[in-house]
Tab-separated table of C-alpha atoms in Angstrom:
chain	number	residue	atom	x	y	z
A	1	UNK	CA	-8.325	28.243	16.594
A	2	UNK	CA	-9.933	26.644	13.644
A	3	UNK	CA	-12.694	23.928	13.652
A	4	UNK	CA	-13.813	21.739	10.789
A	5	UNK	CA	-16.241	18.827	10.530
A	6	UNK	CA	-16.498	16.208	7.834
A	7	UNK	CA	-19.045	13.469	7.424
A	8	UNK	CA	-17.775	9.949	6.494
A	9	UNK	CA	-20.033	7.524	4.881
A	10	UNK	CA	-19.548	3.886	5.820
A	11	UNK	CA	-18.849	1.472	2.833
A	12	UNK	CA	-18.327	4.309	0.332
A	13	UNK	CA	-14.805	3.590	-0.752
A	14	UNK	CA	-14.975	6.139	-3.766
A	15	UNK	CA	-15.270	8.990	-1.149
A	16	UNK	CA	-12.751	7.707	1.336
A	17	UNK	CA	-9.993	10.183	1.761
A	18	UNK	CA	-12.003	13.297	1.135
A	19	UNK	CA	-11.854	14.496	4.677
A	20	UNK	CA	-8.150	13.755	4.984
A	21	UNK	CA	-7.588	15.560	1.777
A	22	UNK	CA	-9.259	18.651	3.019
A	23	UNK	CA	-7.083	18.504	6.144
A	24	UNK	CA	-4.082	18.405	3.926
A	25	UNK	CA	-5.167	21.475	1.995
A	26	UNK	CA	-5.741	23.438	5.289
A	27	UNK	CA	-2.429	22.565	6.774
A	28	UNK	CA	-0.678	23.398	3.475
A	29	UNK	CA	-2.360	26.777	3.500
A	30	UNK	CA	-1.165	27.428	6.982
A	31	UNK	CA	2.340	26.644	5.929
A	32	UNK	CA	2.883	23.729	8.284
A	33	UNK	CA	6.026	21.650	7.858
A	34	UNK	CA	5.720	19.196	4.983
A	35	UNK	CA	6.886	16.248	7.149
A	36	UNK	CA	4.253	16.986	9.785
A	37	UNK	CA	1.573	17.473	7.230
A	38	UNK	CA	2.485	13.898	5.691
A	39	UNK	CA	2.346	12.217	9.169
A	40	UNK	CA	-0.819	13.953	10.091
A	41	UNK	CA	-2.731	13.083	6.832
A	42	UNK	CA	-1.409	9.525	6.680
A	43	UNK	CA	-2.688	8.872	10.167
A	44	UNK	CA	-6.065	10.694	9.369
A	45	UNK	CA	-6.429	8.829	6.177
A	46	UNK	CA	-5.809	5.394	7.645
A	47	UNK	CA	-8.486	6.399	10.323
A	48	UNK	CA	-10.912	7.544	7.716
A	49	UNK	CA	-10.532	4.397	5.694
A	50	UNK	CA	-11.161	2.337	8.943
A	51	UNK	CA	-14.446	4.143	9.321
A	52	UNK	CA	-15.372	3.520	5.724
A	53	UNK	CA	-14.338	-0.135	5.989
A	54	UNK	CA	-15.914	-1.088	9.222
A	55	UNK	CA	-18.507	1.457	10.391
A	56	UNK	CA	-21.946	2.491	9.143
A	57	UNK	CA	-21.404	6.147	9.493
A	58	UNK	CA	-18.984	8.551	11.084
A	59	UNK	CA	-17.405	11.924	11.148
A	60	UNK	CA	-13.985	13.691	11.435
A	61	UNK	CA	-13.750	16.664	13.787
A	62	UNK	CA	-10.566	18.725	13.202
A	63	UNK	CA	-9.327	21.354	15.719
A	64	UNK	CA	-6.302	23.364	14.731
A	65	UNK	CA	-4.442	25.920	16.766
A	66	UNK	CA	-0.890	27.325	16.728
A	67	UNK	CA	0.698	24.510	18.543
A	68	UNK	CA	-1.286	21.375	17.563
A	69	UNK	CA	-3.721	19.612	15.352
A	70	UNK	CA	-6.219	17.217	16.918
A	71	UNK	CA	-8.287	14.973	14.649
A	72	UNK	CA	-11.122	12.962	16.164
A	73	UNK	CA	-12.689	10.211	14.212
A	74	UNK	CA	-16.092	9.111	15.663
A	75	UNK	CA	-18.125	6.318	14.232
A	76	UNK	CA	-21.293	4.378	14.759
A	77	UNK	CA	-20.278	0.706	13.988
A	78	UNK	CA	-19.327	-2.660	15.394
A	79	UNK	CA	-16.659	-1.143	17.587
A	80	UNK	CA	-13.406	-2.988	18.565
A	81	UNK	CA	-13.556	-5.948	20.950
A	82	UNK	CA	-9.882	-6.014	21.907
A	83	UNK	CA	-7.986	-2.886	21.013
A	84	UNK	CA	-4.636	-4.373	21.994
A	85	UNK	CA	-5.158	-7.225	19.610
A	86	UNK	CA	-6.359	-4.748	16.847
A	87	UNK	CA	-3.159	-2.843	17.221
A	88	UNK	CA	-0.912	-5.771	16.267
A	89	UNK	CA	0.373	-5.488	12.829
A	90	UNK	CA	-1.238	-8.120	10.679
A	91	UNK	CA	-4.408	-8.488	12.727
A	92	UNK	CA	-7.469	-7.673	10.667
A	93	UNK	CA	-11.178	-8.317	10.648
A	94	UNK	CA	-11.650	-6.639	7.284
A	95	UNK	CA	-13.746	-8.321	4.722
A	96	UNK	CA	-12.140	-9.823	1.594
A	97	UNK	CA	-13.913	-7.021	-0.384
A	98	UNK	CA	-11.948	-4.450	1.624
A	99	UNK	CA	-8.720	-6.554	1.090
A	100	UNK	CA	-9.325	-6.260	-2.648
A	101	UNK	CA	-9.609	-2.451	-2.288
A	102	UNK	CA	-6.042	-2.423	-1.195
A	103	UNK	CA	-6.552	-2.197	2.480
A	104	UNK	CA	-7.454	-4.623	5.360
A	105	UNK	CA	-4.021	-6.142	5.821
A	106	UNK	CA	-3.920	-5.208	9.413
A	107	UNK	CA	-1.483	-2.295	8.981
A	108	UNK	CA	-3.863	0.566	9.456
A	109	UNK	CA	-3.763	1.174	13.118
A	110	UNK	CA	-0.091	0.587	13.543
A	111	UNK	CA	0.488	3.028	10.774
A	112	UNK	CA	-1.574	5.506	12.667
A	113	UNK	CA	0.484	4.901	15.819
A	114	UNK	CA	3.727	5.315	13.965
A	115	UNK	CA	2.782	8.671	12.550
A	116	UNK	CA	0.682	10.281	15.344
A	117	UNK	CA	2.390	12.208	18.063
A	118	UNK	CA	-0.432	10.911	20.358
A	119	UNK	CA	-3.085	8.290	19.515
A	120	UNK	CA	-6.129	7.402	21.777
A	121	UNK	CA	-8.578	4.847	20.968
A	122	UNK	CA	-11.921	4.145	22.781
A	123	UNK	CA	-14.458	1.724	21.652
A	124	UNK	CA	-17.775	0.165	22.829
A	125	UNK	CA	-18.349	-3.056	20.939
A	126	UNK	CA	-21.747	-3.014	19.220
A	127	UNK	CA	-21.894	0.983	19.296
A	128	UNK	CA	-18.943	2.451	17.789
A	129	UNK	CA	-15.312	3.783	18.136
A	130	UNK	CA	-13.615	7.118	18.864
A	131	UNK	CA	-10.081	7.708	17.697
A	132	UNK	CA	-8.091	10.888	18.682
A	133	UNK	CA	-4.947	11.641	16.715
A	134	UNK	CA	-2.869	14.557	18.091
A	135	UNK	CA	-0.100	16.205	16.235
A	136	UNK	CA	2.294	18.808	17.657
A	137	UNK	CA	3.140	21.463	15.161
A	138	UNK	CA	6.208	23.062	16.747
A	139	UNK	CA	8.361	20.086	16.768
A	140	UNK	CA	9.859	17.411	14.370
A	141	UNK	CA	9.903	14.670	16.922
A	142	UNK	CA	7.606	11.660	16.993
A	143	UNK	CA	9.166	9.903	14.029
B	1	UNK	CA	15.099	8.507	-13.929
B	2	UNK	CA	12.693	10.703	-16.015
B	3	UNK	CA	9.146	9.831	-16.640
B	4	UNK	CA	9.828	9.844	-20.368
B	5	UNK	CA	12.343	7.166	-19.998
B	6	UNK	CA	10.075	5.006	-17.887
B	7	UNK	CA	7.385	5.314	-20.434
B	8	UNK	CA	9.687	4.304	-23.220
B	9	UNK	CA	11.074	1.215	-21.251
B	10	UNK	CA	7.585	0.042	-20.416
B	11	UNK	CA	6.276	0.807	-23.901
B	12	UNK	CA	3.522	2.499	-21.872
B	13	UNK	CA	1.109	5.524	-22.121
B	14	UNK	CA	0.821	8.536	-20.053
B	15	UNK	CA	-2.842	9.426	-19.299
B	16	UNK	CA	-2.392	12.189	-16.929
B	17	UNK	CA	0.460	14.743	-16.620
B	18	UNK	CA	1.787	14.381	-20.212
B	19	UNK	CA	3.312	17.850	-19.965
B	20	UNK	CA	5.526	16.764	-17.017
B	21	UNK	CA	7.604	14.029	-18.503
B	22	UNK	CA	10.786	15.479	-17.337
B	23	UNK	CA	9.831	14.804	-13.682
B	24	UNK	CA	12.417	12.588	-12.234
B	25	UNK	CA	11.923	9.734	-9.839
B	26	UNK	CA	14.524	8.461	-7.316
B	27	UNK	CA	13.324	5.080	-6.175
B	28	UNK	CA	10.442	2.612	-7.136
B	29	UNK	CA	8.034	0.714	-4.859
B	30	UNK	CA	5.718	-1.960	-6.009
B	31	UNK	CA	2.587	-2.830	-4.006
B	32	UNK	CA	-1.121	-3.398	-4.275
B	33	UNK	CA	-1.557	-2.617	-0.652
B	34	UNK	CA	-2.151	1.132	0.165
B	35	UNK	CA	-1.335	0.794	3.915
B	36	UNK	CA	2.090	-0.648	2.608
B	37	UNK	CA	2.622	2.462	0.458
B	38	UNK	CA	1.503	4.760	3.325
B	39	UNK	CA	4.556	3.593	5.395
B	40	UNK	CA	7.107	5.072	2.955
B	41	UNK	CA	9.144	8.130	3.978
B	42	UNK	CA	11.041	8.643	0.640
B	43	UNK	CA	10.521	11.555	-1.850
B	44	UNK	CA	10.292	11.082	-5.579
B	45	UNK	CA	8.825	7.600	-5.325
B	46	UNK	CA	7.464	5.782	-8.379
B	47	UNK	CA	4.514	3.674	-7.321
B	48	UNK	CA	4.072	0.608	-9.385
B	49	UNK	CA	0.557	-1.109	-8.689
B	50	UNK	CA	-2.147	-3.217	-10.090
B	51	UNK	CA	-4.687	-1.558	-7.869
B	52	UNK	CA	-6.601	1.027	-9.920
B	53	UNK	CA	-9.214	2.801	-7.865
B	54	UNK	CA	-9.791	6.120	-6.265
B	55	UNK	CA	-7.854	4.952	-3.126
B	56	UNK	CA	-4.645	4.492	-5.253
B	57	UNK	CA	-4.763	8.156	-5.968
B	58	UNK	CA	-5.775	9.238	-2.582
B	59	UNK	CA	-2.771	7.273	-1.108
B	60	UNK	CA	-0.502	8.885	-3.553
B	61	UNK	CA	-1.874	12.250	-2.535
B	62	UNK	CA	-1.381	11.566	1.207
B	63	UNK	CA	2.161	10.125	0.633
B	64	UNK	CA	3.303	12.889	-1.724
B	65	UNK	CA	3.832	10.396	-4.512
B	66	UNK	CA	3.719	12.151	-7.959
B	67	UNK	CA	3.972	9.316	-10.363
B	68	UNK	CA	2.025	6.092	-10.587
B	69	UNK	CA	2.453	3.192	-13.140
B	70	UNK	CA	-0.652	0.931	-13.335
B	71	UNK	CA	0.545	-2.514	-14.406
B	72	UNK	CA	-1.547	-5.464	-15.505
B	73	UNK	CA	-3.273	-3.311	-18.181
B	74	UNK	CA	-5.311	-1.565	-15.465
B	75	UNK	CA	-7.202	1.524	-16.579
B	76	UNK	CA	-7.758	4.698	-14.596
B	77	UNK	CA	-11.265	6.074	-14.499
B	78	UNK	CA	-12.281	9.730	-15.209
B	79	UNK	CA	-12.642	10.511	-11.450
B	80	UNK	CA	-9.198	9.061	-10.744
B	81	UNK	CA	-7.587	11.137	-13.507
B	82	UNK	CA	-9.441	14.284	-12.302
B	83	UNK	CA	-8.098	13.721	-8.750
B	84	UNK	CA	-4.636	12.966	-9.974
B	85	UNK	CA	-4.681	16.261	-12.184
B	86	UNK	CA	-5.672	18.177	-9.083
B	87	UNK	CA	-2.817	16.847	-7.186
B	88	UNK	CA	-0.126	16.901	-9.908
B	89	UNK	CA	0.141	13.200	-10.010
B	90	UNK	CA	1.380	11.602	-13.331
B	91	UNK	CA	-0.444	8.405	-14.323
B	92	UNK	CA	1.003	5.799	-16.640
B	93	UNK	CA	-0.925	2.831	-18.004
B	94	UNK	CA	1.290	-0.227	-18.885
B	95	UNK	CA	0.148	-3.588	-20.261
B	96	UNK	CA	2.902	-5.593	-18.701
B	97	UNK	CA	2.520	-7.660	-15.524
B	98	UNK	CA	3.911	-6.333	-12.356
B	99	UNK	CA	6.711	-8.917	-12.612
B	100	UNK	CA	7.754	-7.645	-15.998
B	101	UNK	CA	7.324	-3.903	-15.085
B	102	UNK	CA	9.545	-4.301	-12.001
B	103	UNK	CA	12.051	-6.394	-13.845
B	104	UNK	CA	12.461	-4.066	-16.677
B	105	UNK	CA	12.769	-0.976	-14.547
B	106	UNK	CA	15.135	-2.678	-12.144
B	107	UNK	CA	17.293	-3.827	-15.033
B	108	UNK	CA	17.329	-0.176	-16.284
B	109	UNK	CA	18.801	0.978	-13.083
B	110	UNK	CA	15.882	2.200	-11.082
B	111	UNK	CA	16.672	1.941	-7.380
B	112	UNK	CA	14.559	0.111	-4.808
B	113	UNK	CA	13.765	1.510	-1.340
B	114	UNK	CA	16.043	-0.059	1.293
C	1	UNK	CA	15.458	-23.806	-12.682
C	2	UNK	CA	14.214	-25.038	-9.375
C	3	UNK	CA	12.960	-23.083	-6.257
C	4	UNK	CA	16.238	-24.228	-4.590
C	5	UNK	CA	18.194	-22.443	-7.237
C	6	UNK	CA	16.331	-19.274	-6.650
C	7	UNK	CA	16.846	-19.480	-2.804
C	8	UNK	CA	20.598	-19.802	-3.385
C	9	UNK	CA	20.925	-17.140	-5.956
C	10	UNK	CA	18.772	-14.552	-4.112
C	11	UNK	CA	19.882	-15.494	-0.601
C	12	UNK	CA	16.344	-16.226	0.563
C	13	UNK	CA	15.229	-17.772	3.812
C	14	UNK	CA	13.225	-21.008	3.608
C	15	UNK	CA	10.396	-20.207	6.139
C	16	UNK	CA	8.290	-23.351	5.554
C	17	UNK	CA	7.594	-26.061	3.058
C	18	UNK	CA	11.215	-27.072	2.392
C	19	UNK	CA	9.896	-30.402	0.907
C	20	UNK	CA	8.966	-28.429	-2.322
C	21	UNK	CA	12.385	-26.902	-2.957
C	22	UNK	CA	12.855	-29.210	-5.998
C	23	UNK	CA	9.751	-27.586	-7.686
C	24	UNK	CA	10.385	-26.366	-11.259
C	25	UNK	CA	9.927	-22.607	-11.727
C	26	UNK	CA	8.299	-21.250	-14.909
C	27	UNK	CA	8.303	-17.562	-14.017
C	28	UNK	CA	7.145	-15.013	-11.498
C	29	UNK	CA	3.926	-13.231	-10.545
C	30	UNK	CA	3.722	-10.124	-8.316
C	31	UNK	CA	0.426	-9.293	-6.623
C	32	UNK	CA	-1.098	-8.559	-3.254
C	33	UNK	CA	-4.664	-8.965	-4.552
C	34	UNK	CA	-5.705	-12.543	-3.999
C	35	UNK	CA	-8.436	-12.603	-6.625
C	36	UNK	CA	-6.027	-11.231	-9.169
C	37	UNK	CA	-3.573	-14.210	-8.504
C	38	UNK	CA	-6.459	-16.543	-8.539
C	39	UNK	CA	-7.405	-15.288	-12.076
C	40	UNK	CA	-4.147	-14.499	-13.719
C	41	UNK	CA	-1.175	-16.467	-12.090
C	42	UNK	CA	0.004	-19.543	-13.942
C	43	UNK	CA	1.225	-23.014	-12.673
C	44	UNK	CA	4.916	-23.083	-11.760
C	45	UNK	CA	5.273	-19.302	-11.047
C	46	UNK	CA	6.920	-17.957	-7.975
C	47	UNK	CA	4.376	-15.455	-6.203
C	48	UNK	CA	5.944	-12.245	-4.677
C	49	UNK	CA	3.631	-10.762	-2.096
C	50	UNK	CA	3.506	-9.343	1.300
C	51	UNK	CA	0.072	-11.172	2.162
C	52	UNK	CA	0.755	-13.594	4.961
C	53	UNK	CA	-2.685	-14.991	5.822
C	54	UNK	CA	-3.972	-18.464	5.162
C	55	UNK	CA	-5.850	-17.899	1.933
C	56	UNK	CA	-2.318	-17.279	0.290
C	57	UNK	CA	-1.537	-21.036	0.464
C	58	UNK	CA	-5.009	-21.946	-0.665
C	59	UNK	CA	-4.549	-20.161	-3.767
C	60	UNK	CA	-0.862	-21.242	-4.181
C	61	UNK	CA	-2.093	-24.688	-3.973
C	62	UNK	CA	-4.985	-24.381	-6.294
C	63	UNK	CA	-2.911	-22.547	-8.874
C	64	UNK	CA	-0.033	-25.073	-8.406
C	65	UNK	CA	2.539	-22.285	-7.906
C	66	UNK	CA	6.083	-23.160	-7.327
C	67	UNK	CA	6.749	-21.068	-4.246
C	68	UNK	CA	5.693	-17.851	-2.323
C	69	UNK	CA	8.237	-15.059	-1.564
C	70	UNK	CA	7.228	-12.916	1.346
C	71	UNK	CA	8.838	-9.539	0.986
C	72	UNK	CA	10.024	-6.789	3.379
C	73	UNK	CA	10.681	-9.258	6.244
C	74	UNK	CA	7.053	-10.441	6.585
C	75	UNK	CA	6.396	-13.746	8.308
C	76	UNK	CA	3.786	-16.197	7.472
C	77	UNK	CA	0.915	-16.548	9.845
C	78	UNK	CA	1.156	-19.929	11.760
C	79	UNK	CA	-1.569	-21.660	9.852
C	80	UNK	CA	-0.197	-20.410	6.558
C	81	UNK	CA	3.204	-22.063	7.301
C	82	UNK	CA	1.459	-25.176	8.430
C	83	UNK	CA	-0.361	-25.406	5.093
C	84	UNK	CA	2.816	-24.684	3.220
C	85	UNK	CA	4.333	-27.798	4.945
C	86	UNK	CA	1.273	-29.899	4.067
C	87	UNK	CA	1.234	-28.828	0.398
C	88	UNK	CA	5.002	-28.885	-0.050
C	89	UNK	CA	4.895	-25.425	-1.436
C	90	UNK	CA	7.840	-23.365	0.015
C	91	UNK	CA	7.346	-19.938	1.672
C	92	UNK	CA	10.576	-17.900	1.212
C	93	UNK	CA	11.406	-14.856	3.192
C	94	UNK	CA	13.536	-11.727	2.416
C	95	UNK	CA	14.070	-8.281	3.716
C	96	UNK	CA	14.043	-6.930	0.208
C	97	UNK	CA	11.015	-4.968	-0.981
C	98	UNK	CA	8.806	-6.458	-3.709
C	99	UNK	CA	10.513	-4.214	-6.306
C	100	UNK	CA	13.931	-5.326	-5.533
C	101	UNK	CA	13.338	-8.994	-5.140
C	102	UNK	CA	11.354	-9.021	-8.289
C	103	UNK	CA	14.020	-7.199	-10.031
C	104	UNK	CA	16.578	-9.874	-9.082
C	105	UNK	CA	14.224	-12.783	-9.804
C	106	UNK	CA	13.400	-11.323	-13.291
C	107	UNK	CA	17.150	-10.948	-14.037
C	108	UNK	CA	17.874	-14.522	-12.764
C	109	UNK	CA	15.115	-16.123	-14.812
C	110	UNK	CA	15.781	-14.252	-17.996
C	111	UNK	CA	19.468	-15.146	-17.922
């Protein structure tokens, strides 16, 4: 059982992806299948970018054991009013600045859903959002 | 297609990874939206983009993309080059528009992603 | 070459703004960054993108672009299509990726 924590700074696009990059290095070192690593870090990275794009501050909590990786993103921010609507591809509340950064086209959450074996989102508008990405290590399904 | 051929066709400049010009790409993908790039499942992808910031490199890192062409005369900064080096990503700067960059590589036989 | 010629040659779908199919095409511009298109695209160009929201048409209209090609099967948002009709600037659809449709368009225009 391994546990890692990374802080994520809201609005700091130059650092966005640092936490996901560390996750990638850890999984690579463990010898996890490259396909699973890719799905894991793409989901984690989209989640990390969401925190940077929308929240004031947040953190990524990573728990790894023999069978699974669990990545929890928790942030303090505006939260999501309607999660179902937010999951729709193309729906976005991102600022034009975020769009000019190469994100914010409303693909992030659906990308996370496509790549994660399990995805849970809880949000309290005005307070923040919690996203849990669960990846199974001993299977190649979920794609 | 080899990186050395791409550089020649585009009259471009390698700014990171100049020792790996024999790296071969299978397909090309053109986009300025990183979420779009993150949907790709192919290996040996050449990314053609006009987005030159840290997220371009991060996206390539997460997607296992090892070669990026920056079109529209976009320049990669020091931090970007350092991160690319760390992840074995070849960076190419090209002064042509995305339109011309895609057109020239397509005509030279580079395959799209279907 | 008109937008209609391109539709026919590349087998594109006319998603909206059919009234502008006779527009003359001067070239192509590929970008998903709206500020970039705002700054660099030229009148009469066909804009290849996967951006679907309303600002796309505002820019197409301001820059007097000939048409917009939405790649990879993307569909225009409702208000985007509506503005395309009003401005007579066609939105064309294709399942091809930006790289492929641009390659075809470049080849066609340079013939």
